[in-house]
Amino acid sequence: VKNEIKETAVALLLALVIWFGAGFVLKTPSPLNAIVSCSMLPHVQRGDMVILSGDRIRAPQEEVASLSNLDDVAVYYGGQQVATVKGSVYSYCAQRQGMPLCNTFVVTPEKFTEQHGPLAFGYEKCETLYPKTGQRQSGPCVSWLEVNGRKYYENLSNDVVVYQPDKDEYYSRVGDIIHRAFIKLTAGNQTYFLTKGDNNPVFDIQVYDEKLGMGNRPVEIERSKGRILFAVPVIGYLKLFISPSAIPTPEGCDRYYARYEK
């Protein structure tokens, strides 16, 4: 028994040394993480174990005066304001199916834009592929972000980052978020990221649940745990077995956007 206790203690000590050593070398307190959702399909798979680095995060950068006035979102159709909502017109319509405004949004999303303080977003119609069945389905998704008069589109060379949502944010219900950094924004002395899952129709800050009264904010750089260096397939499923709440297959695992089709 004494030998078993000793061997267990040595193994735990060795694991701690490796963990903190890797964290020191990679400049992050959390050098490992596991993918439990399908929001980054097909580029990062559910069940992958990812190795993180905290050295830098690659994404375009803009400076804005403030990011404190993002809550009330002005929605425009053909250049005319038609509503003020929380989160985004996408989130608004996902919870109000059948309304005339939302029917129009589903049919012609490219005519809609929305203003979040200094940020503007535009929509388009995206095709979703269900690879197991070959079925395809179209629906609204965000197309571009405009800051300081410059439009930014999806760039797969931007880094995928891991961050921890604050407790009052909607995504705090699922733990760490692993999404792509779309852009860095500097406001005063603080730097933020806007993030989006490759398999999600909108940015994280555009998600809002009206029943819970919860959305998401831009990610302060201090909340970032690092960027993905590389992923190791399958090993991350160990986390799923340890965390019972993560075992059920989440929404979106049966599809991804057809533009990523090989």
Short mmCIF file of C-alpha atoms in Angstrom, two decimals:
data_model
loop_
_atom_site.label_atom_id
_atom_site.label_comp_id
_atom_site.label_asym_id
_atom_site.label_seq_id
_atom_site.Cartn_x
_atom_site.Cartn_y
_atom_site.Cartn_z
CA VAL A 1 0.00 0.00 0.00
CA LYS A 2 2.85 2.37 0.89
CA ASN A 3 4.50 1.72 -2.46
CA GLU A 4 1.25 2.35 -4.33
CA ILE A 5 0.73 5.63 -2.46
CA LYS A 6 4.30 6.64 -3.22
CA GLU A 7 4.00 5.78 -6.91
CA THR A 8 0.69 7.66 -7.14
CA ALA A 9 2.21 10.72 -5.46
CA VAL A 10 5.21 10.63 -7.83
CA ALA A 11 2.90 10.34 -10.84
CA LEU A 12 0.80 13.29 -9.67
CA LEU A 13 3.92 15.36 -9.01
CA LEU A 14 5.29 14.51 -12.45
CA ALA A 15 1.96 15.48 -14.06
CA LEU A 16 2.02 18.83 -12.22
CA VAL A 17 5.61 19.47 -13.28
CA ILE A 18 4.73 18.73 -16.92
CA TRP A 19 1.57 20.88 -16.74
CA PHE A 20 3.23 23.94 -15.22
CA GLY A 21 6.37 23.43 -17.30
CA ALA A 22 4.33 23.36 -20.50
CA GLY A 23 2.40 26.41 -19.32
CA PHE A 24 5.65 28.30 -18.70
CA VAL A 25 7.10 27.39 -22.10
CA LEU A 26 3.86 28.11 -23.97
CA LYS A 27 3.09 31.27 -21.93
CA THR A 28 -0.36 30.19 -20.84
CA PRO A 29 -1.80 28.88 -17.55
CA SER A 30 -3.89 26.34 -19.51
CA PRO A 31 -1.74 24.64 -22.17
CA LEU A 32 -4.33 21.93 -22.89
CA ASN A 33 -8.04 22.04 -23.65
CA ALA A 34 -10.63 19.76 -25.18
CA ILE A 35 -13.25 20.48 -27.83
CA VAL A 36 -16.72 19.61 -26.56
CA SER A 37 -18.89 21.48 -29.09
CA CYS A 38 -19.20 21.49 -32.89
CA SER A 39 -19.06 25.27 -33.36
CA MET A 40 -15.72 25.11 -35.21
CA LEU A 41 -16.56 22.37 -37.71
CA PRO A 42 -15.08 21.29 -39.99
CA HIS A 43 -11.74 22.85 -38.99
CA VAL A 44 -11.70 21.69 -35.36
CA GLN A 45 -13.54 18.52 -34.40
CA ARG A 46 -15.49 17.62 -31.28
CA GLY A 47 -13.24 15.36 -29.20
CA ASP A 48 -9.98 16.99 -30.30
CA MET A 49 -7.41 17.81 -27.64
CA VAL A 50 -5.85 21.19 -28.45
CA ILE A 51 -2.43 22.53 -27.45
CA LEU A 52 -2.45 26.26 -26.68
CA SER A 53 0.11 29.05 -26.82
CA GLY A 54 -0.25 32.43 -25.14
CA ASP A 55 2.41 34.28 -27.13
CA ARG A 56 0.26 36.26 -29.57
CA ILE A 57 -3.04 36.12 -31.41
CA ARG A 58 -3.16 36.82 -35.14
CA ALA A 59 -6.10 38.95 -36.30
CA PRO A 60 -6.53 42.39 -37.93
CA GLN A 61 -6.67 45.33 -35.53
CA GLU A 62 -8.71 48.54 -35.36
CA GLU A 63 -9.03 51.34 -32.82
CA VAL A 64 -12.44 52.59 -31.64
CA ALA A 65 -13.46 55.27 -29.15
CA SER A 66 -15.54 52.96 -26.95
CA LEU A 67 -17.26 49.57 -26.81
CA SER A 68 -19.62 50.44 -23.99
CA ASN A 69 -22.72 51.08 -26.13
CA LEU A 70 -23.26 47.72 -27.86
CA ASP A 71 -26.44 46.56 -26.09
CA ASP A 72 -29.11 48.27 -28.20
CA VAL A 73 -28.75 47.09 -31.80
CA ALA A 74 -30.24 49.19 -34.60
CA VAL A 75 -31.54 46.99 -37.44
CA TYR A 76 -31.73 48.36 -40.99
CA TYR A 77 -33.52 47.02 -44.05
CA GLY A 78 -32.51 48.59 -47.34
CA GLY A 79 -30.86 51.45 -45.46
CA GLN A 80 -33.92 52.30 -43.35
CA GLN A 81 -34.05 51.50 -39.63
CA VAL A 82 -36.83 49.00 -38.93
CA ALA A 83 -36.17 47.82 -35.35
CA THR A 84 -34.04 48.07 -32.22
CA VAL A 85 -33.18 44.69 -30.69
CA LYS A 86 -30.84 42.94 -28.27
CA GLY A 87 -27.95 40.90 -29.63
CA SER A 88 -28.81 40.86 -33.32
CA VAL A 89 -31.68 40.56 -35.78
CA TYR A 90 -30.65 36.90 -36.16
CA SER A 91 -31.14 36.18 -32.44
CA TYR A 92 -34.30 38.29 -32.39
CA CYS A 93 -35.86 36.34 -35.27
CA ALA A 94 -34.71 32.95 -33.98
CA GLN A 95 -37.01 33.61 -31.01
CA ARG A 96 -39.85 35.16 -33.05
CA GLN A 97 -40.41 32.93 -36.04
CA GLY A 98 -43.34 33.88 -38.22
CA MET A 99 -43.19 37.65 -37.71
CA PRO A 100 -43.30 39.65 -40.98
CA LEU A 101 -39.90 41.25 -40.31
CA CYS A 102 -38.36 37.86 -39.62
CA ASN A 103 -39.94 36.25 -42.68
CA THR A 104 -38.34 39.00 -44.76
CA PHE A 105 -35.00 38.45 -43.01
CA VAL A 106 -35.03 34.74 -43.86
CA VAL A 107 -35.82 35.41 -47.53
CA THR A 108 -33.55 38.42 -48.15
CA PRO A 109 -30.87 38.61 -45.39
CA GLU A 110 -28.52 40.49 -47.73
CA LYS A 111 -30.76 43.57 -47.41
CA PHE A 112 -30.27 43.70 -43.62
CA THR A 113 -27.52 45.42 -41.69
CA GLU A 114 -27.22 46.25 -37.99
CA GLN A 115 -25.31 48.81 -35.96
CA HIS A 116 -23.68 47.96 -32.61
CA GLY A 117 -22.21 51.29 -31.54
CA PRO A 118 -19.10 51.73 -33.74
CA LEU A 119 -19.56 48.29 -35.31
CA ALA A 120 -21.73 47.41 -38.30
CA PHE A 121 -22.66 43.92 -39.51
CA GLY A 122 -24.06 42.73 -42.81
CA TYR A 123 -25.81 39.46 -43.67
CA GLU A 124 -26.02 37.05 -46.58
CA LYS A 125 -27.65 33.70 -47.36
CA CYS A 126 -25.35 30.76 -46.56
CA GLU A 127 -25.70 27.15 -47.64
CA THR A 128 -25.37 24.46 -44.97
CA LEU A 129 -24.21 20.96 -45.87
CA TYR A 130 -25.30 17.80 -44.01
CA PRO A 131 -22.43 15.48 -45.08
CA LYS A 132 -24.02 12.19 -43.95
CA THR A 133 -27.13 12.69 -46.08
CA GLY A 134 -25.89 15.12 -48.72
CA GLN A 135 -28.78 17.45 -47.87
CA ARG A 136 -28.25 21.19 -48.29
CA GLN A 137 -30.18 24.02 -46.68
CA SER A 138 -29.89 27.81 -46.97
CA GLY A 139 -30.35 30.40 -44.25
CA PRO A 140 -29.13 33.80 -43.00
CA CYS A 141 -25.60 34.21 -41.66
CA VAL A 142 -23.36 37.18 -40.99
CA SER A 143 -21.28 38.20 -44.00
CA TRP A 144 -19.03 41.07 -42.92
CA LEU A 145 -18.03 43.38 -40.11
CA GLU A 146 -17.38 47.08 -40.71
CA VAL A 147 -15.17 49.18 -38.43
CA ASN A 148 -14.03 52.74 -39.20
CA GLY A 149 -15.39 52.45 -42.72
CA ARG A 150 -13.44 49.25 -43.49
CA LYS A 151 -15.16 45.92 -44.09
CA TYR A 152 -13.70 42.67 -42.80
CA TYR A 153 -14.67 39.22 -44.03
CA GLU A 154 -13.92 35.77 -42.64
CA ASN A 155 -10.21 34.92 -42.77
CA LEU A 156 -9.26 31.37 -41.87
CA SER A 157 -5.64 32.41 -41.28
CA ASN A 158 -6.77 34.26 -38.12
CA ASP A 159 -5.99 32.35 -34.94
CA VAL A 160 -8.51 30.20 -33.06
CA VAL A 161 -8.54 31.29 -29.42
CA VAL A 162 -9.76 29.90 -26.10
CA TYR A 163 -11.41 32.27 -23.65
CA GLN A 164 -13.47 32.09 -20.47
CA PRO A 165 -16.83 33.92 -20.55
CA ASP A 166 -17.81 36.02 -17.54
CA LYS A 167 -20.48 34.52 -15.27
CA ASP A 168 -23.17 36.93 -16.47
CA GLU A 169 -22.63 36.04 -20.15
CA TYR A 170 -24.77 33.54 -22.04
CA TYR A 171 -21.80 31.39 -23.06
CA SER A 172 -20.73 30.97 -19.41
CA ARG A 173 -23.27 28.13 -19.30
CA VAL A 174 -21.00 25.94 -21.44
CA GLY A 175 -17.54 26.75 -20.03
CA ASP A 176 -14.50 27.76 -22.09
CA ILE A 177 -15.21 28.94 -25.64
CA ILE A 178 -12.95 27.96 -28.55
CA HIS A 179 -13.69 30.26 -31.49
CA ARG A 180 -11.82 32.16 -34.19
CA ALA A 181 -10.57 35.69 -33.50
CA PHE A 182 -12.19 37.80 -36.22
CA ILE A 183 -10.65 41.15 -35.22
CA LYS A 184 -8.83 42.92 -32.37
CA LEU A 185 -10.33 46.20 -31.15
CA THR A 186 -8.46 48.74 -29.05
CA ALA A 187 -10.59 51.10 -26.96
CA GLY A 188 -8.65 53.37 -24.62
CA ASN A 189 -6.04 51.25 -22.83
CA GLN A 190 -7.91 47.97 -23.32
CA THR A 191 -7.70 45.44 -26.17
CA TYR A 192 -10.64 43.20 -27.04
CA PHE A 193 -11.40 40.42 -29.50
CA LEU A 194 -14.53 39.76 -31.49
CA THR A 195 -14.88 36.01 -31.91
CA LYS A 196 -17.04 33.70 -34.01
CA GLY A 197 -17.35 29.95 -34.41
CA ASP A 198 -16.71 28.85 -38.01
CA ASN A 199 -19.88 26.74 -37.82
CA ASN A 200 -21.98 29.49 -36.20
CA PRO A 201 -24.16 31.92 -38.19
CA VAL A 202 -23.25 35.01 -36.12
CA PHE A 203 -20.54 36.47 -33.91
CA ASP A 204 -20.49 35.65 -30.21
CA ILE A 205 -21.59 39.19 -29.33
CA GLN A 206 -24.64 38.80 -31.59
CA VAL A 207 -26.05 35.92 -29.53
CA TYR A 208 -28.79 36.89 -27.06
CA ASP A 209 -31.30 34.78 -25.12
CA GLU A 210 -34.38 36.83 -24.22
CA LYS A 211 -35.74 34.36 -21.64
CA LEU A 212 -32.50 34.44 -19.68
CA GLY A 213 -31.76 38.08 -20.50
CA MET A 214 -28.17 37.12 -21.32
CA GLY A 215 -25.83 37.86 -24.20
CA ASN A 216 -22.06 38.00 -24.71
CA ARG A 217 -19.57 40.87 -24.67
CA PRO A 218 -16.31 41.46 -26.57
CA VAL A 219 -13.49 39.41 -25.06
CA GLU A 220 -10.88 41.33 -23.09
CA ILE A 221 -7.40 40.10 -23.92
CA GLU A 222 -6.92 39.11 -20.26
CA ARG A 223 -9.69 36.51 -20.61
CA SER A 224 -7.89 34.73 -23.43
CA LYS A 225 -6.15 31.49 -22.45
CA GLY A 226 -4.24 31.33 -25.71
CA ARG A 227 -4.44 30.32 -29.34
CA ILE A 228 -4.52 26.82 -30.79
CA LEU A 229 -1.11 25.58 -31.94
CA PHE A 230 -2.38 22.19 -33.09
CA ALA A 231 -5.03 19.60 -32.32
CA VAL A 232 -4.72 15.93 -31.41
CA PRO A 233 -7.77 13.92 -32.56
CA VAL A 234 -9.95 11.80 -30.23
CA ILE A 235 -7.99 12.33 -26.97
CA GLY A 236 -10.33 15.16 -25.95
CA TYR A 237 -13.15 12.63 -25.54
CA LEU A 238 -11.64 11.83 -22.14
CA LYS A 239 -13.01 15.18 -20.96
CA LEU A 240 -16.44 14.29 -22.29
CA PHE A 241 -16.52 11.09 -20.24
CA ILE A 242 -15.33 12.93 -17.11
CA SER A 243 -17.93 15.69 -17.55
CA PRO A 244 -21.40 14.05 -17.85
CA SER A 245 -22.99 17.33 -18.97
CA ALA A 246 -20.74 17.33 -22.03
CA ILE A 247 -21.58 13.78 -23.18
CA PRO A 248 -24.85 14.52 -25.09
CA THR A 249 -24.06 15.51 -28.67
CA PRO A 250 -24.69 19.26 -29.01
CA GLU A 251 -26.53 20.99 -31.82
CA GLY A 252 -24.68 21.50 -35.09
CA CYS A 253 -22.59 18.32 -35.13
CA ASP A 254 -24.38 16.97 -38.21
CA ARG A 255 -23.62 19.93 -40.46
CA TYR A 256 -21.22 22.67 -41.51
CA TYR A 257 -21.19 25.45 -44.10
CA ALA A 258 -20.91 24.23 -47.69
CA ARG A 259 -18.21 26.80 -48.46
CA TYR A 260 -15.83 24.61 -46.44
CA GLU A 261 -16.59 21.54 -48.52
CA LYS A 262 -13.41 19.91 -49.85
#
